[in-house]
């Protein structure tokens, strides 16, 4: 049973990612505050006193658990009352089935990336892109990790989906502004977030790695891309240097954590289409949240610096009335 399908009063039995496990003291005892996730959503859970303490010792390092629980309501919010719970064995579940994922399949994304690479006309840039994305240490992660953990494309295959979307935009922009170097813009779109393969981790939740927090994906991506360019003997090529600059500058401004700011047309284009694709994905996700179904405005959105106007959706009229 998916969490989103469960109704109040249902008994829920199955494997779920455990994204919170916190033992909280209160007057008279302790409670174990839990949060369970699958690809459809998340639901909090709770256990009390001796059972809570015993379960905590078993669960504090668990990523996935098997539960039997009654779905109840607490202050109007669904909550699982745990009857049985244990850590799951690795062979009992597929973690990728318990996390949200792109609507585009792995096969679709791989095929589209291959087609976009064929549009790159510069031989050395194409060689570099192929070399990076065929690296067995890179390719599986490139097509698995999210593009973020909160605002945009925060789901499995999100990085590849975001990169493909940007590369498609790049093709259109280069058709309109024919003087742009199409090879640079397409390659920049496909590789701009390359460092996220090491910046982000896929576990029971999508989180930042230690390397990601210490160095950031732009530096990680630059170093990875440059190491491949050195291996191919093309690191001193002017267009390769421009591509490396685009990876470092694609967030546009130093106050947005970019080590350097865009210095030529293709770098600016990459920054603009990254802003467009990431923000439209974030807006779409905010608009489609169930809690916003009948709201005129969203809550304050830090990413946008505003309340997003959603347009009030009036409930359908009851034909039995009036």
Coordinates of C-alpha atoms in Angstrom, one line a residue:
X1 CA 0.0 0.0 0.0
X2 CA 1.3 3.5 -0.9
X3 CA 1.2 6.0 1.9
X4 CA -0.9 8.4 -0.2
X5 CA -3.6 5.6 -0.7
X6 CA -4.0 5.0 3.0
X7 CA -7.2 6.3 4.7
X8 CA -7.8 7.0 8.4
X9 CA -8.6 3.7 10.1
X10 CA -6.6 1.6 7.6
X11 CA -4.0 -0.8 8.8
X12 CA -0.7 -0.1 7.0
X13 CA 1.7 -2.9 6.3
X14 CA 4.8 -2.7 4.2
X15 CA 8.4 -1.3 3.7
X16 CA 9.0 2.4 4.0
X17 CA 12.0 4.7 4.2
X18 CA 12.6 6.0 7.7
X19 CA 13.4 9.7 7.5
X20 CA 13.1 10.6 11.2
X21 CA 13.8 8.7 14.3
X22 CA 13.9 10.9 17.4
X23 CA 13.4 9.9 21.1
X24 CA 11.7 12.8 22.9
X25 CA 11.3 13.0 26.7
X26 CA 8.1 14.4 28.2
X27 CA 6.6 14.6 31.6
X28 CA 5.9 11.0 32.6
X29 CA 7.8 9.2 29.8
X30 CA 9.3 9.3 26.3
X31 CA 7.9 9.2 22.8
X32 CA 9.6 8.0 19.6
X33 CA 8.8 10.5 16.8
X34 CA 9.1 8.8 13.4
X35 CA 8.6 9.8 9.8
X36 CA 8.0 7.3 7.0
X37 CA 8.3 8.0 3.3
X38 CA 7.7 6.3 0.0
X39 CA 7.5 7.6 -3.5
X40 CA 4.0 8.9 -2.9
X41 CA 4.7 11.0 0.2
X42 CA 5.4 11.0 3.9
X43 CA 3.5 10.3 7.1
X44 CA 4.6 10.8 10.8
X45 CA 4.4 8.0 13.2
X46 CA 4.7 7.6 17.0
X47 CA 5.5 5.1 19.7
X48 CA 5.4 5.6 23.5
X49 CA 7.5 4.8 26.6
X50 CA 9.2 1.4 27.0
X51 CA 8.3 0.2 23.5
X52 CA 9.6 3.5 22.2
X53 CA 13.0 3.1 23.9
X54 CA 13.4 -0.5 22.8
X55 CA 12.5 0.4 19.2
X56 CA 14.8 3.4 19.2
X57 CA 17.8 1.1 19.9
X58 CA 16.9 -1.0 16.9
X59 CA 16.0 1.8 14.5
X60 CA 18.4 4.7 15.1
X61 CA 20.7 3.6 12.2
X62 CA 18.0 2.0 10.0
X63 CA 17.2 3.5 6.6
X64 CA 14.3 1.3 5.7
X65 CA 11.8 -0.4 8.0
X66 CA 8.9 -2.8 7.9
X67 CA 5.9 -1.7 9.8
X68 CA 2.4 -2.7 10.8
X69 CA 0.5 0.4 11.9
X70 CA -2.9 2.0 12.3
X71 CA -3.4 5.2 10.4
X72 CA -5.1 7.6 12.8
X73 CA -5.5 11.4 13.0
X74 CA -3.8 13.8 15.4
X75 CA -4.9 17.4 15.4
X76 CA -6.2 16.9 11.9
X77 CA -3.0 15.4 10.6
X78 CA -2.6 11.7 9.6
X79 CA -0.3 9.8 12.0
X80 CA 0.7 6.2 12.2
X81 CA 0.2 4.4 15.5
X82 CA 2.9 1.7 15.4
X83 CA 2.0 -1.8 16.4
X84 CA 5.1 -3.6 14.9
X85 CA 8.3 -2.3 13.5
X86 CA 11.7 -3.6 12.6
X87 CA 14.7 -2.7 10.4
X88 CA 14.3 -4.1 6.9
X89 CA 16.9 -6.4 5.3
X90 CA 18.7 -5.1 2.2
X91 CA 17.3 -7.9 0.0
X92 CA 13.7 -7.1 1.1
X93 CA 13.3 -3.8 -0.7
X94 CA 14.5 -1.5 -3.5
X95 CA 15.3 1.9 -2.1
X96 CA 14.6 3.6 -5.5
X97 CA 11.0 2.5 -5.2
X98 CA 10.6 4.3 -1.9
X99 CA 11.7 7.7 -3.0
X100 CA 10.1 10.2 -5.4
X101 CA 11.4 10.0 -9.0
X102 CA 11.2 11.8 -12.3
X103 CA 8.3 11.0 -14.5
X104 CA 10.9 10.4 -17.3
X105 CA 12.3 6.8 -17.2
X106 CA 16.0 6.0 -17.1
X107 CA 15.8 4.8 -20.7
X108 CA 14.1 7.9 -22.0
X109 CA 16.7 10.2 -20.3
X110 CA 19.6 8.1 -21.6
X111 CA 18.3 8.2 -25.1
X112 CA 17.6 11.9 -25.0
X113 CA 21.1 12.7 -23.7
X114 CA 22.6 10.6 -26.5
X115 CA 20.6 12.6 -29.1
X116 CA 21.6 15.9 -27.6
X117 CA 25.3 15.0 -27.6
X118 CA 25.0 14.3 -31.3
X119 CA 24.1 17.9 -31.8
X120 CA 27.5 19.0 -30.4
X121 CA 29.6 20.0 -33.5
X122 CA 32.9 20.8 -31.8
X123 CA 34.9 17.5 -31.9
X124 CA 36.8 18.1 -28.7
X125 CA 33.8 19.2 -26.7
X126 CA 31.8 16.2 -27.9
X127 CA 34.7 13.9 -27.0
X128 CA 34.9 15.3 -23.5
X129 CA 31.1 15.1 -22.9
X130 CA 31.1 11.4 -24.1
X131 CA 34.2 10.6 -22.0
X132 CA 32.6 12.0 -18.9
X133 CA 29.2 10.5 -19.3
X134 CA 30.6 7.1 -20.2
X135 CA 32.8 7.0 -17.1
X136 CA 31.4 4.1 -14.9
X137 CA 32.1 6.2 -11.8
X138 CA 29.9 9.0 -13.3
X139 CA 27.2 7.6 -15.5
X140 CA 25.1 5.7 -12.9
X141 CA 25.1 8.6 -10.5
X142 CA 24.4 11.2 -13.2
X143 CA 21.2 9.3 -14.1
X144 CA 20.2 8.6 -10.4
X145 CA 20.8 11.7 -8.2
X146 CA 18.4 14.6 -7.7
X147 CA 19.2 18.1 -8.8
X148 CA 18.4 19.4 -5.3
X149 CA 17.0 18.4 -2.0
X150 CA 14.2 20.9 -1.6
X151 CA 13.3 23.5 -4.3
X152 CA 13.8 22.1 -7.8
X153 CA 14.0 18.6 -9.2
X154 CA 14.4 17.0 -5.7
X155 CA 13.8 13.5 -6.8
X156 CA 15.6 10.5 -8.3
X157 CA 16.8 11.2 -11.9
X158 CA 16.2 14.9 -11.2
X159 CA 19.7 15.9 -12.3
X160 CA 19.3 14.2 -15.6
X161 CA 15.8 15.6 -16.1
X162 CA 17.0 19.1 -15.3
X163 CA 20.1 18.8 -17.6
X164 CA 18.1 17.5 -20.5
X165 CA 15.4 20.2 -20.2
X166 CA 18.1 22.9 -20.1
X167 CA 19.9 21.3 -23.2
X168 CA 16.6 21.3 -25.1
X169 CA 16.2 25.0 -24.2
X170 CA 19.8 25.6 -25.3
X171 CA 19.0 24.3 -28.8
X172 CA 16.1 26.6 -29.1
X173 CA 18.0 29.6 -27.9
X174 CA 20.9 28.9 -30.3
X175 CA 18.4 28.7 -33.2
X176 CA 17.2 32.2 -32.3
X177 CA 20.7 33.6 -31.6
X178 CA 22.6 31.9 -34.4
X179 CA 25.9 33.5 -33.4
X180 CA 26.1 31.6 -30.2
X181 CA 28.4 28.5 -30.0
X182 CA 25.8 25.8 -29.9
X183 CA 28.4 23.1 -28.8
X184 CA 29.3 25.1 -25.7
X185 CA 25.8 25.9 -24.7
X186 CA 24.5 22.3 -25.1
X187 CA 27.6 20.8 -23.3
X188 CA 27.3 23.4 -20.6
X189 CA 23.6 22.5 -20.0
X190 CA 24.4 18.8 -19.9
X191 CA 27.4 19.2 -17.5
X192 CA 26.8 22.3 -15.5
X193 CA 25.6 20.4 -12.4
X194 CA 28.0 17.5 -12.9
X195 CA 29.4 18.0 -9.4
X196 CA 26.0 17.0 -7.9
X197 CA 26.9 13.4 -8.4
X198 CA 29.1 13.8 -5.4
X199 CA 27.4 16.7 -3.7
X200 CA 24.2 14.8 -3.1
X201 CA 23.5 11.4 -1.6
X202 CA 20.7 9.0 -2.1
X203 CA 19.6 7.1 1.1
X204 CA 16.3 7.0 3.0
X205 CA 16.3 10.8 2.3
X206 CA 18.0 12.9 -0.3
X207 CA 20.8 14.8 1.5
X208 CA 24.1 16.7 1.0
X209 CA 27.3 14.8 1.4
X210 CA 30.3 16.1 3.4
X211 CA 32.1 16.9 0.2
X212 CA 29.0 18.8 -1.0
X213 CA 28.8 20.9 2.0
X214 CA 32.6 21.6 2.1
X215 CA 33.2 22.3 -1.6
X216 CA 29.9 22.7 -3.4
X217 CA 28.9 21.2 -6.7
X218 CA 30.5 23.9 -8.9
X219 CA 34.0 23.2 -7.6
X220 CA 33.5 19.4 -7.6
X221 CA 32.1 19.5 -11.2
X222 CA 35.0 21.8 -12.4
X223 CA 37.6 19.4 -10.9
X224 CA 36.0 16.3 -12.3
X225 CA 35.5 17.8 -15.8
X226 CA 39.1 19.2 -15.9
X227 CA 40.5 15.8 -14.8
X228 CA 38.8 14.2 -17.9
X229 CA 40.1 17.0 -20.1
X230 CA 43.6 16.5 -18.9
X231 CA 43.3 12.8 -19.5
X232 CA 42.3 13.5 -23.1
X233 CA 45.1 16.1 -23.5
X234 CA 42.7 18.9 -24.3
X235 CA 42.7 20.9 -21.1
X236 CA 44.5 23.8 -22.8
X237 CA 42.0 24.1 -25.6
X238 CA 40.2 27.5 -25.5
X239 CA 36.7 26.1 -25.8
X240 CA 37.4 23.6 -23.1
X241 CA 38.5 26.4 -20.8
X242 CA 35.3 28.3 -21.7
X243 CA 33.3 25.2 -20.8
X244 CA 35.1 24.9 -17.5
X245 CA 34.3 28.6 -16.8
X246 CA 30.6 27.9 -17.5
X247 CA 30.5 25.2 -14.9
X248 CA 32.0 27.5 -12.3
X249 CA 29.8 30.5 -13.2
X250 CA 26.4 29.0 -14.0
X251 CA 24.8 30.3 -10.8
X252 CA 25.4 33.8 -12.1
X253 CA 26.5 35.8 -9.1
X254 CA 29.0 35.5 -6.3
X255 CA 26.3 36.1 -3.8
X256 CA 24.6 33.0 -5.2
X257 CA 27.8 31.0 -4.4
X258 CA 29.3 31.2 -7.9
X259 CA 33.1 31.2 -7.6
X260 CA 33.2 33.4 -10.7
X261 CA 30.6 35.3 -12.7
X262 CA 29.7 34.7 -16.4
X263 CA 32.3 36.3 -18.7
X264 CA 30.9 35.7 -22.2
X265 CA 27.6 35.2 -24.0
X266 CA 27.3 31.4 -23.7
X267 CA 28.0 31.6 -20.0
X268 CA 25.3 34.1 -19.5
X269 CA 22.9 32.0 -21.6
X270 CA 23.6 29.0 -19.4
X271 CA 22.9 31.0 -16.2
X272 CA 19.6 32.3 -17.7
X273 CA 18.3 28.9 -18.8
X274 CA 19.3 27.3 -15.5
X275 CA 17.3 30.0 -13.7
X276 CA 14.3 29.5 -16.0
X277 CA 14.2 25.7 -15.7
X278 CA 14.9 25.4 -12.0
X279 CA 12.4 28.1 -11.0
X280 CA 9.6 26.9 -13.3
X281 CA 10.0 23.4 -11.8
X282 CA 9.9 24.7 -8.3
X283 CA 6.8 26.8 -9.1
X284 CA 5.1 23.8 -10.7
X285 CA 5.8 21.7 -7.6
X286 CA 4.5 24.4 -5.2
X287 CA 1.3 24.9 -7.3
X288 CA 0.6 21.2 -7.3
X289 CA 0.9 20.6 -3.6
X290 CA -2.3 19.2 -2.2
X291 CA -2.5 21.8 0.5
X292 CA -2.5 24.6 -2.1
X293 CA -5.4 23.2 -4.0
X294 CA -7.8 25.9 -2.8
X295 CA -5.4 28.6 -1.9
X296 CA -5.2 32.0 -3.6
X297 CA -1.5 32.4 -2.6
X298 CA 1.2 30.1 -1.5
X299 CA 3.1 30.5 1.7
X300 CA 6.2 32.7 1.5
X301 CA 8.7 31.2 -1.0
X302 CA 12.3 32.0 -0.1
X303 CA 13.5 30.9 -3.6
X304 CA 11.3 33.4 -5.3
X305 CA 11.2 36.1 -2.6
X306 CA 7.4 36.4 -2.8
X307 CA 4.1 34.7 -2.2
X308 CA 3.2 32.8 -5.4
X309 CA -0.2 33.7 -6.9
X310 CA -2.1 30.4 -7.4
X311 CA -5.6 31.6 -8.3
X312 CA -8.3 30.5 -5.9
X313 CA -9.9 27.2 -7.0
X314 CA -13.5 27.4 -5.9
X315 CA -15.1 24.0 -4.9
X316 CA -17.4 22.6 -7.5
X317 CA -21.1 23.4 -6.9
X318 CA -23.2 20.7 -5.4
X319 CA -25.9 20.0 -8.0
X320 CA -28.3 18.9 -5.3
X321 CA -28.4 22.4 -3.9
X322 CA -30.1 25.5 -5.4

